[in-house]
Coordinates of C-alpha atoms in Angstrom, one line a residue:
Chain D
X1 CA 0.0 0.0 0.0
X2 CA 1.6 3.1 -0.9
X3 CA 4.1 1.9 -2.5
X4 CA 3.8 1.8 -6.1
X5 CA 7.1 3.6 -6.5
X6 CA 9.4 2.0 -4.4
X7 CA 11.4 0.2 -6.7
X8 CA 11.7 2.8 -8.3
X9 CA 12.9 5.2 -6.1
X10 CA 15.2 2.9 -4.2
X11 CA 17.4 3.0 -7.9
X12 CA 17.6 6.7 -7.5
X13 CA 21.0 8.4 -6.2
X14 CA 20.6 10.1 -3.2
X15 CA 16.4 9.4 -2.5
X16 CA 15.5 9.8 1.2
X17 CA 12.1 8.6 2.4
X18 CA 9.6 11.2 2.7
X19 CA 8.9 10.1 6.6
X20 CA 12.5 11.3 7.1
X21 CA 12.5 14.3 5.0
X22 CA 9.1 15.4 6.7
X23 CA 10.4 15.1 10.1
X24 CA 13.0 17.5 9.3
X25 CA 11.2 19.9 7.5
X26 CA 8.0 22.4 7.6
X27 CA 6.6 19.4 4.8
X28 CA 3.8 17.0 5.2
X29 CA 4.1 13.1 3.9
X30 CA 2.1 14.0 1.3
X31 CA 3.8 17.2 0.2
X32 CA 7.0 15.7 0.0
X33 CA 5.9 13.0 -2.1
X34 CA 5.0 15.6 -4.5
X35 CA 7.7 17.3 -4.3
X36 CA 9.5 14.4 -5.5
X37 CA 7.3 14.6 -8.3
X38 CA 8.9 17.8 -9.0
X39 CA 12.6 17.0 -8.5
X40 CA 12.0 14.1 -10.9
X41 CA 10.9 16.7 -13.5
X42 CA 13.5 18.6 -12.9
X43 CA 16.3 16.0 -12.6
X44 CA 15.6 14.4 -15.7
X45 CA 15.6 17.9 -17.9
X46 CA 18.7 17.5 -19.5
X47 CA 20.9 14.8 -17.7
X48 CA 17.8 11.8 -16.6
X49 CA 20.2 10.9 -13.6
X50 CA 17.8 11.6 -10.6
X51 CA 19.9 14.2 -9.7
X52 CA 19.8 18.0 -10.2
X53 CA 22.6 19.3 -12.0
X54 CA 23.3 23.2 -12.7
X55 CA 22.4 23.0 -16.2
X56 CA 18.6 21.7 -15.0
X57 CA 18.3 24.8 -12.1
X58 CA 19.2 27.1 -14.9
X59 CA 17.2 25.5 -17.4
X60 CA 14.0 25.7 -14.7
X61 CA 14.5 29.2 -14.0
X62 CA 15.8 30.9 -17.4
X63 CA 13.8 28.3 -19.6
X64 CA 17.8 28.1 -20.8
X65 CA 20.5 25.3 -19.7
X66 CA 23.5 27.7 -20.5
X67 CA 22.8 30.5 -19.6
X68 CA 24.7 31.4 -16.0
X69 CA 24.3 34.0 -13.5
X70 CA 26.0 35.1 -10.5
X71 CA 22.7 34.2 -8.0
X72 CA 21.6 31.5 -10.0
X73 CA 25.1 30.0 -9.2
X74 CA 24.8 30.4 -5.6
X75 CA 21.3 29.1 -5.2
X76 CA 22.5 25.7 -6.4
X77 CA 25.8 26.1 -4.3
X78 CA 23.8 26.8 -1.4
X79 CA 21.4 23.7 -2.2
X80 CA 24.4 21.6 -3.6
X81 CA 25.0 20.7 0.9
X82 CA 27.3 18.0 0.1
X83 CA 29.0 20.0 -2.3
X84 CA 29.6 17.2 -4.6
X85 CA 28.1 19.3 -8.3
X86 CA 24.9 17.9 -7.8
X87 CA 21.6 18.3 -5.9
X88 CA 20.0 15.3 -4.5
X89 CA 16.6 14.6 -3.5
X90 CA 17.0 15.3 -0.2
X91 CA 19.1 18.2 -0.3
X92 CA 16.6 19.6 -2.9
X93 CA 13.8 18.9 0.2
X94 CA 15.7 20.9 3.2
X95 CA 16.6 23.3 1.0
X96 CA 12.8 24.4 -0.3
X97 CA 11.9 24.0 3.2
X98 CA 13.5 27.0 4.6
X99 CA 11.0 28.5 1.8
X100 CA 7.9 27.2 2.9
X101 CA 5.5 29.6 4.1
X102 CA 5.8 28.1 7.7
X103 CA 9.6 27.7 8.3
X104 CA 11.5 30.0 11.0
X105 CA 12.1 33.7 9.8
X106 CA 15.6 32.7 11.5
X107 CA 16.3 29.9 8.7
X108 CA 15.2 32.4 6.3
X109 CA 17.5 35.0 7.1
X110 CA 20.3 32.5 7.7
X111 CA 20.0 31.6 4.2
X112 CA 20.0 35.1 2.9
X113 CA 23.4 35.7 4.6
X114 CA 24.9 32.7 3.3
X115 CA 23.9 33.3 -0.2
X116 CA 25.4 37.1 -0.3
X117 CA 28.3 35.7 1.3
X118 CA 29.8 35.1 -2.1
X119 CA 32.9 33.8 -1.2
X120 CA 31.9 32.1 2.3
X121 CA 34.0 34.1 4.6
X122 CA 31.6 34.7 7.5
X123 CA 30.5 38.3 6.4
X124 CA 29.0 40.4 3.3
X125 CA 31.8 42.5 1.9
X126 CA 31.4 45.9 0.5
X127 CA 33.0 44.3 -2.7
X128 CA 30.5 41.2 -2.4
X129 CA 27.5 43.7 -2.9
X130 CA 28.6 45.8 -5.6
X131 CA 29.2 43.1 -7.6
X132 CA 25.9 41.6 -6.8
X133 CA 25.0 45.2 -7.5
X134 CA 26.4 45.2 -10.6
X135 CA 25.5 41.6 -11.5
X136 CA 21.6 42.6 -10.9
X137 CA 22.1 45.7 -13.3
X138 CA 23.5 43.6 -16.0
X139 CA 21.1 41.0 -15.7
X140 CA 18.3 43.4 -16.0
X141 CA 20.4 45.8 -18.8
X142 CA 20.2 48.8 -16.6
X143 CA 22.8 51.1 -16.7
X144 CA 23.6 53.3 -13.8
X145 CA 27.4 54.9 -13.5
X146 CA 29.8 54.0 -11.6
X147 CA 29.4 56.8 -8.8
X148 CA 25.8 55.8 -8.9
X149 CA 26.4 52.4 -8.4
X150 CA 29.6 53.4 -5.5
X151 CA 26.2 55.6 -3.4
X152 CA 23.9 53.0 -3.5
X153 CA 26.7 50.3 -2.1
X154 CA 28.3 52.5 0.3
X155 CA 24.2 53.7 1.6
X156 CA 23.5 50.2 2.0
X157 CA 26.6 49.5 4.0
X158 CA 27.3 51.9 6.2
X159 CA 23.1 51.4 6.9
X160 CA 23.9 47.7 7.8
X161 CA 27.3 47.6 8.8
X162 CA 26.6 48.9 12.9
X163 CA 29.7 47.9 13.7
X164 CA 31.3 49.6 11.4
X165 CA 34.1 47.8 10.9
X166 CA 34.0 47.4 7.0
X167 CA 32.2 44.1 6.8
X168 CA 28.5 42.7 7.7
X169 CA 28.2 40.1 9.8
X170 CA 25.4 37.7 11.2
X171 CA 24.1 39.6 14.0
X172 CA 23.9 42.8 12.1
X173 CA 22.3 41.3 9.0
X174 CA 19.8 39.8 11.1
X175 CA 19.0 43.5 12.7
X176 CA 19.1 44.9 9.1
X177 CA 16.5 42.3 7.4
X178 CA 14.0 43.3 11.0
X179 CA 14.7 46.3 9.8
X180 CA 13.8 45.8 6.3
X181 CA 11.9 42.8 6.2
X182 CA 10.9 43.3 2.4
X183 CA 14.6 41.6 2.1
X184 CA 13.7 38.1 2.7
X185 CA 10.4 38.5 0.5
X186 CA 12.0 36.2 -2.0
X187 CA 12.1 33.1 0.6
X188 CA 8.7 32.5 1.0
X189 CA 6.8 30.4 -1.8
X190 CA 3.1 30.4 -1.0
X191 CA 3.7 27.5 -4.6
X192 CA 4.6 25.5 -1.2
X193 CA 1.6 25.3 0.5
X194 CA -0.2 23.9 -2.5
X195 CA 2.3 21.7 -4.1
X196 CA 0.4 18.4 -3.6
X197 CA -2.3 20.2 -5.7
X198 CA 0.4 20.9 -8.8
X199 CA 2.3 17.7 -8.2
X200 CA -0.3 15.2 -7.2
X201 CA 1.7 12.4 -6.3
X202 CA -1.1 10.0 -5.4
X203 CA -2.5 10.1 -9.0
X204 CA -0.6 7.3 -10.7
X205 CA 1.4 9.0 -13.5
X206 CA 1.9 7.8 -16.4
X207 CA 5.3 8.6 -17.0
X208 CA 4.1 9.9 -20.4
X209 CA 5.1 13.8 -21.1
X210 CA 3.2 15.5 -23.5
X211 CA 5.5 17.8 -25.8
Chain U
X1 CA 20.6 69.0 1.0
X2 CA 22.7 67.8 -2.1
X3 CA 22.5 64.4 -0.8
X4 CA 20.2 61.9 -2.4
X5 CA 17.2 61.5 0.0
X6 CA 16.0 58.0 -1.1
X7 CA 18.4 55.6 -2.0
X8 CA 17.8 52.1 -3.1
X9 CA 18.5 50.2 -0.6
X10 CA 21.4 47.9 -2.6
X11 CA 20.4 44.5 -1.5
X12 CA 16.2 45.4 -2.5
X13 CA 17.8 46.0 -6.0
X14 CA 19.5 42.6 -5.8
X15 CA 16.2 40.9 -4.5
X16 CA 14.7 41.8 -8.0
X17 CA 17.0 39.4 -9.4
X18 CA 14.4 36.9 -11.7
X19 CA 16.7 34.0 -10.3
X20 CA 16.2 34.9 -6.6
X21 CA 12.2 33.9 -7.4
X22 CA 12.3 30.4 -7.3
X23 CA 8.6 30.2 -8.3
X24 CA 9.8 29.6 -11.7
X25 CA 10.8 25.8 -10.9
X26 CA 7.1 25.3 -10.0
X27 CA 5.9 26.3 -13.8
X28 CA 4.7 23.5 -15.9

């Protein structure tokens, strides 16, 4: 009972029972079982491997497998826990979690740090967020000068950086999102909350994908 | 006041990244 995809699943890299995965997450049984759903869609996009590579992410998200970007990049690094090029199943699981409409505000915020912490040093450097400054302009083909883009970044910083001592750190970020809570907007996916209804995993699928 | 009275806060800018909405893995 219930089991119509074990055999399956138990062939796929990296596959974690949903019991597990729901334990450890704001997701139901249910919900993670259609998630699944999902990340075999997605994992079988360009490489059918049952795992997510970059190509797939940037596929999903640009409706284009080449074409790279500076936060695409770090979403899948961040998701990517074992660091090993890949996402697995239950990586893909934890990570969307901290997305759900119901997880901590902490996790949230934890995440946002680690994601503009390009180059994982503990803290967001001034040079961190100009070039995700000036990543964002050229993604979206704005063009602002230089001394523009030099206000905005050192606004920002010396608004977040309390300390003052050049770099933004945990504790301050934290105080700087309370303060500007619009920041963390992007981590909450009300898609979440009704994923069983797009990816109804107790409808048998037919495996068949129309084109 | 020369100074610029409403600056964009830099990290709201980056938050309008498209690839920062993850909604888009949930399209069919």
């Amino acid at each position: 009972m219930g089991c119509y995809h074990s055999k399956r699943t138990k062939e796929t890299p990296g596959y974690e029972e949903p019991t597990v995965l729901a334990a450890e997450t704001p997701f139901t049984v249910s919900e993670v079982e259609a998630l699944y759903e999902l990340f075999k869609k997605l994992s079988s996009s360009v490489i059918d491997d049952g795992l997510i590579h970059k190509e797939e992410l940037q596929l999903a998200l640009f409706r284009n497998k080449n074409r790279r970007n500076l936060f695409a990049d770090r979403i899948f690094d961040l998701f990517d826990v074992k660091r090993n090029g890949v996402i697995e199943f239950g990586e893909f699981v934890r990570s969307l979690g901290v997305f759900h409409p119901n997880a901590p505000v902490e996790d949230k915020i934890h995440f946002t740090f680690r994601l503009y912490d390009l180059r994982q040093t503990g803290f967001i450097e001034r040079e961190e967020l100009k070039e995700m400054v000036l990543a964002i302009l050229h993604e979206s083909d704005l063009l602002l000068s230089d001394d523009v883009v030099e206000t905005i970044v050192d606004k920002t910083f010396s608004d977040a950086d309390l300390k003052g001592d050049g770099k933004i750190d945990p504790e301050e970020w934290k105080e700087f999102v309370s303060k500007n809570p619009s920041l963390i907007k992007n981590m909450t996916l009300p898609y979440l909350k009704d994923i069983t209804l797009a990816f109804p995993s107790f409808v048998l699928s037919t495996e068949v994908e129309d084109s | 006041s020369p100074k610029s009275p409403n600056l964009i806060n830099a990290f709201q800018l980056i938050g309008m990244s498209s690839c920062l909405d993850l909604s888009g893995l949930f399209e069919k």
